[in-house]
PDB file of C-alpha atoms and ligand atoms in Angstrom:
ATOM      1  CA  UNK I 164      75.132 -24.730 -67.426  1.00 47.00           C
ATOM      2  CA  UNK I 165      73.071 -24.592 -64.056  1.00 45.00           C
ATOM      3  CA  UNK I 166      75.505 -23.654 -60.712  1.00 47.00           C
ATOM      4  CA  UNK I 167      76.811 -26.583 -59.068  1.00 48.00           C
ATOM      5  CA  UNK I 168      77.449 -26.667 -55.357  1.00 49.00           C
ATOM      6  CA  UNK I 169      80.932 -26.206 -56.071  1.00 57.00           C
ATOM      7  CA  UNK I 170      80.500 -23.150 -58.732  1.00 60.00           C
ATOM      8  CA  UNK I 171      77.786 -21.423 -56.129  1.00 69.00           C
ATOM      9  CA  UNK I 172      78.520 -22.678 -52.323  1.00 74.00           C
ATOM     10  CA  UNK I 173      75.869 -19.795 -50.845  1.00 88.00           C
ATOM     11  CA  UNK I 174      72.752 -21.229 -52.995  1.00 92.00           C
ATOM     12  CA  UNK I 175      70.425 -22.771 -51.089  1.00 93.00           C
ATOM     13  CA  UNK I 176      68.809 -25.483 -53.638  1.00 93.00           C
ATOM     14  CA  UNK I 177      71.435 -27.159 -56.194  1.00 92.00           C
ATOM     15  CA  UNK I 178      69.939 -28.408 -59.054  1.00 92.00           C
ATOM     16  CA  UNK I 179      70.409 -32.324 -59.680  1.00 93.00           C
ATOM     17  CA  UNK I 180      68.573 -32.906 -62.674  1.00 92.00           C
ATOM     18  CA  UNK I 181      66.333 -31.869 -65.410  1.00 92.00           C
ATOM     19  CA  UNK I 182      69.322 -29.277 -66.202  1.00 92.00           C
ATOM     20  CA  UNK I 183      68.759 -29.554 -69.795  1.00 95.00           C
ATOM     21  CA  UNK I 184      65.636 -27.107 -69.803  1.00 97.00           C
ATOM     22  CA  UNK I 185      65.183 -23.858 -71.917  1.00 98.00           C
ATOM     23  CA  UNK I 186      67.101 -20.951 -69.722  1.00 98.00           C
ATOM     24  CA  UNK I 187      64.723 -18.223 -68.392  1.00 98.00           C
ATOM     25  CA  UNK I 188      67.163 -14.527 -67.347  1.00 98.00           C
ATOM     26  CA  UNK I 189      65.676 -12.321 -64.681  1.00 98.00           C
ATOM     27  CA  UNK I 190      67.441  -9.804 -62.569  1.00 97.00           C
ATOM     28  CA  UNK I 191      67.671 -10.427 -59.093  1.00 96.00           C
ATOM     29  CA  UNK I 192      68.576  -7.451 -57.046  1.00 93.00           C
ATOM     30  CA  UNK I 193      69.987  -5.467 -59.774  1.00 95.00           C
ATOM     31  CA  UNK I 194      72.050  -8.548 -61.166  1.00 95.00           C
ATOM     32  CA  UNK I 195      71.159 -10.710 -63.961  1.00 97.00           C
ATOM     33  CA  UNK I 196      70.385 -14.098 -63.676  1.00 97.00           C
ATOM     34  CA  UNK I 197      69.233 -17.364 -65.679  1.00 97.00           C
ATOM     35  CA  UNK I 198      66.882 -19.776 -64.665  1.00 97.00           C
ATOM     36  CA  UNK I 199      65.237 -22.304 -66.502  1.00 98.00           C
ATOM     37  CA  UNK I 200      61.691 -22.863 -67.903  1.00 98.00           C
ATOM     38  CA  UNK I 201      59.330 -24.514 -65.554  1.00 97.00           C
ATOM     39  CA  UNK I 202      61.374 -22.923 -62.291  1.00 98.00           C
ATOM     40  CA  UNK I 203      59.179 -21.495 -59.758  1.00 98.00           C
ATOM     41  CA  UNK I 204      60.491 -17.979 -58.189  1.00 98.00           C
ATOM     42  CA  UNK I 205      61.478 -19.773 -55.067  1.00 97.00           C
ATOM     43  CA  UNK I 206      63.813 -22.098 -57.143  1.00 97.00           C
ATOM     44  CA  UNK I 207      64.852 -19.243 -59.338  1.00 97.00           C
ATOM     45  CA  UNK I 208      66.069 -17.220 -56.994  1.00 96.00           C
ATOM     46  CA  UNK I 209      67.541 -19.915 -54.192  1.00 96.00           C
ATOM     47  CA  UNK I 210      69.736 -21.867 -56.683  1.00 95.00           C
ATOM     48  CA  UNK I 211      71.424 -18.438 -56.578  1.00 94.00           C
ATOM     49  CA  UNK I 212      71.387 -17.480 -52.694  1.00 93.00           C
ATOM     50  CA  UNK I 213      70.201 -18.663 -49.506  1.00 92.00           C
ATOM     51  CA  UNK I 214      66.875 -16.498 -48.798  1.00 92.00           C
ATOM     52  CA  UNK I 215      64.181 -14.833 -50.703  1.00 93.00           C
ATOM     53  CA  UNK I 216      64.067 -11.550 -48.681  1.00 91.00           C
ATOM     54  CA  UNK I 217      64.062 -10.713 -45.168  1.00 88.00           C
ATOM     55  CA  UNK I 218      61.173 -10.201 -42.665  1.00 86.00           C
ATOM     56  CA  UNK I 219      59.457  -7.628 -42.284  1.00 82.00           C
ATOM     57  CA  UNK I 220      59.381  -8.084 -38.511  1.00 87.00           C
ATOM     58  CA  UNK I 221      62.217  -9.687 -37.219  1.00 89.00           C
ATOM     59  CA  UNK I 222      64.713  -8.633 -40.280  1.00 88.00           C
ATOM     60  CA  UNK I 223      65.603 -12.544 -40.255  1.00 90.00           C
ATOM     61  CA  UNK I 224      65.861 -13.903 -43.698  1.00 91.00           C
ATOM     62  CA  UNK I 225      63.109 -16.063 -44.903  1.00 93.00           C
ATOM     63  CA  UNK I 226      63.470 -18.421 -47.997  1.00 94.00           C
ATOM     64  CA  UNK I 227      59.939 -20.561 -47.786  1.00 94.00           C
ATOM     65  CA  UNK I 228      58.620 -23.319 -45.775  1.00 94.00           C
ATOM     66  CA  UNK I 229      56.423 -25.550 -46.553  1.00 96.00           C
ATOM     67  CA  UNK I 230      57.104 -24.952 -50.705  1.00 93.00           C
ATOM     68  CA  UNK I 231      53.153 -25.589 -51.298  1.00 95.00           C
ATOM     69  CA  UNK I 232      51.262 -22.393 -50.955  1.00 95.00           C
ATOM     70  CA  UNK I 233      50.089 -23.181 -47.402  1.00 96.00           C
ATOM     71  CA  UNK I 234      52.990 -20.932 -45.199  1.00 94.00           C
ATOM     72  CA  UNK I 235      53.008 -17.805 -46.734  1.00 91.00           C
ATOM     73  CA  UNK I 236      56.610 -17.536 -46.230  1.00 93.00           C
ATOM     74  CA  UNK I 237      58.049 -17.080 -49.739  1.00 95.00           C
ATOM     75  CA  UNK I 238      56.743 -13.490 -50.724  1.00 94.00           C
ATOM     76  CA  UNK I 239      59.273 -11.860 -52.824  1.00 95.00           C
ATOM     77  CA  UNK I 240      58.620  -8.094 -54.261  1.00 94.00           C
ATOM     78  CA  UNK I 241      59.341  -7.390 -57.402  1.00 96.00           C
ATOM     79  CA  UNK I 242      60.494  -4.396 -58.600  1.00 96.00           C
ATOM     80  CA  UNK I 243      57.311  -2.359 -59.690  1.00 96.00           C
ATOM     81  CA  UNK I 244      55.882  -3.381 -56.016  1.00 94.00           C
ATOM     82  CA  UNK I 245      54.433  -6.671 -56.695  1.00 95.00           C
ATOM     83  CA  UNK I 246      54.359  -9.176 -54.151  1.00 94.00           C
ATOM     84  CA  UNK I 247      54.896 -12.356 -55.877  1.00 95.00           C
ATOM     85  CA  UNK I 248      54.115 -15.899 -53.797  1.00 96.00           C
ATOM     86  CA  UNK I 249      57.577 -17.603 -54.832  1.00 97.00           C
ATOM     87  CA  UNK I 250      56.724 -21.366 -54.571  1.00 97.00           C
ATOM     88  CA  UNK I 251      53.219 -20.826 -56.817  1.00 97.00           C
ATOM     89  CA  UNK I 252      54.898 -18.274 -59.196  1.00 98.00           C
ATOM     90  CA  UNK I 253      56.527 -19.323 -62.797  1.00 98.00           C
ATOM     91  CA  UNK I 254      59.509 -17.585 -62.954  1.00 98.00           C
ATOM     92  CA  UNK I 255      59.158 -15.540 -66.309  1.00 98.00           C
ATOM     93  CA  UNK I 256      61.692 -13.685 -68.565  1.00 98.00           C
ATOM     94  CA  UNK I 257      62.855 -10.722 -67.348  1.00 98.00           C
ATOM     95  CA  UNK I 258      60.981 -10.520 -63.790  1.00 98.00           C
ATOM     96  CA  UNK I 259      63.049  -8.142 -61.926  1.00 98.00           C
ATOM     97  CA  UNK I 260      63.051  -9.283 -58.062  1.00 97.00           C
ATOM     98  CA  UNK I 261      64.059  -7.777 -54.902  1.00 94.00           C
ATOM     99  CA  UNK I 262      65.406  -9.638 -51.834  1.00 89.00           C
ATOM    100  CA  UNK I 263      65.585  -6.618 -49.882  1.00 79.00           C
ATOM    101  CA  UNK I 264      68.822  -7.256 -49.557  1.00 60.00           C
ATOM    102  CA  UNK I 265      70.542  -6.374 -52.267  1.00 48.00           C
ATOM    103  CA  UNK I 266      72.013  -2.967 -54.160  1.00 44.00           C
ATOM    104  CA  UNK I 267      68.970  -2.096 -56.382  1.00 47.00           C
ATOM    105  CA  UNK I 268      66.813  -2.857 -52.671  1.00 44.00           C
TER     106      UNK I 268
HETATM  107  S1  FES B  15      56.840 -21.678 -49.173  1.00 90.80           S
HETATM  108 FE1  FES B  15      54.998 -21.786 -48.049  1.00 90.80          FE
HETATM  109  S2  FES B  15      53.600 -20.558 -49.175  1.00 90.80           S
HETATM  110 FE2  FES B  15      55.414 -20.585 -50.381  1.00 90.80          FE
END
């Protein structure tokens, strides 16, 4: 069952439909996670929090803009050092992600 705003008051996106998808798990910053099939990174990842990372200039968190590819505000790392666009990336089973935030960060 997908995190309702009640169950998860921190996510950013709440799902509202198509809930009945096959789940996808990743780890997010050490903790695992579910997803489901079809989720980009950036909806991954902000159904369970409020940002994707942090910036690498101002140390403000960033969680997308313009959720299109255009912004380049949604890079996530993962953990072998990828940098992942999150809005044009599939989330896939067991990514491993880093906010930069979190304990494995
Ligand atoms: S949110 Fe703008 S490029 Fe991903």
């Amino acid at each position: 069952m997908s995190p309702s705003i009640k169950e998860n008051p921190v996510a950013l996106f709440h799902r509202l439909a198509e809930t009945g998808r096959a789940p996808v798990d990743f780890v997010l910053d050490g903790q695992a996670l579910s997803a489901l099939a079809g989720d980009t990174v950036l909806t991954a990842v902000l159904t369970h929090g409020a940002q994707l990372r942090r910036s690498e200039f101002s140390g403000e968190p960033r969680a997308g803009f313009c959720l299109m590819g255009a912004c380049q505000d949604c890079w996530i790392a993962t953990e072998s050092g990828q940098r992942l666009r999150a809005c044009g990336t599939f989330i896939e089973e067991g990514m491993r992600l880093l906010t930069g935030t979190g304990e494995s960060s």
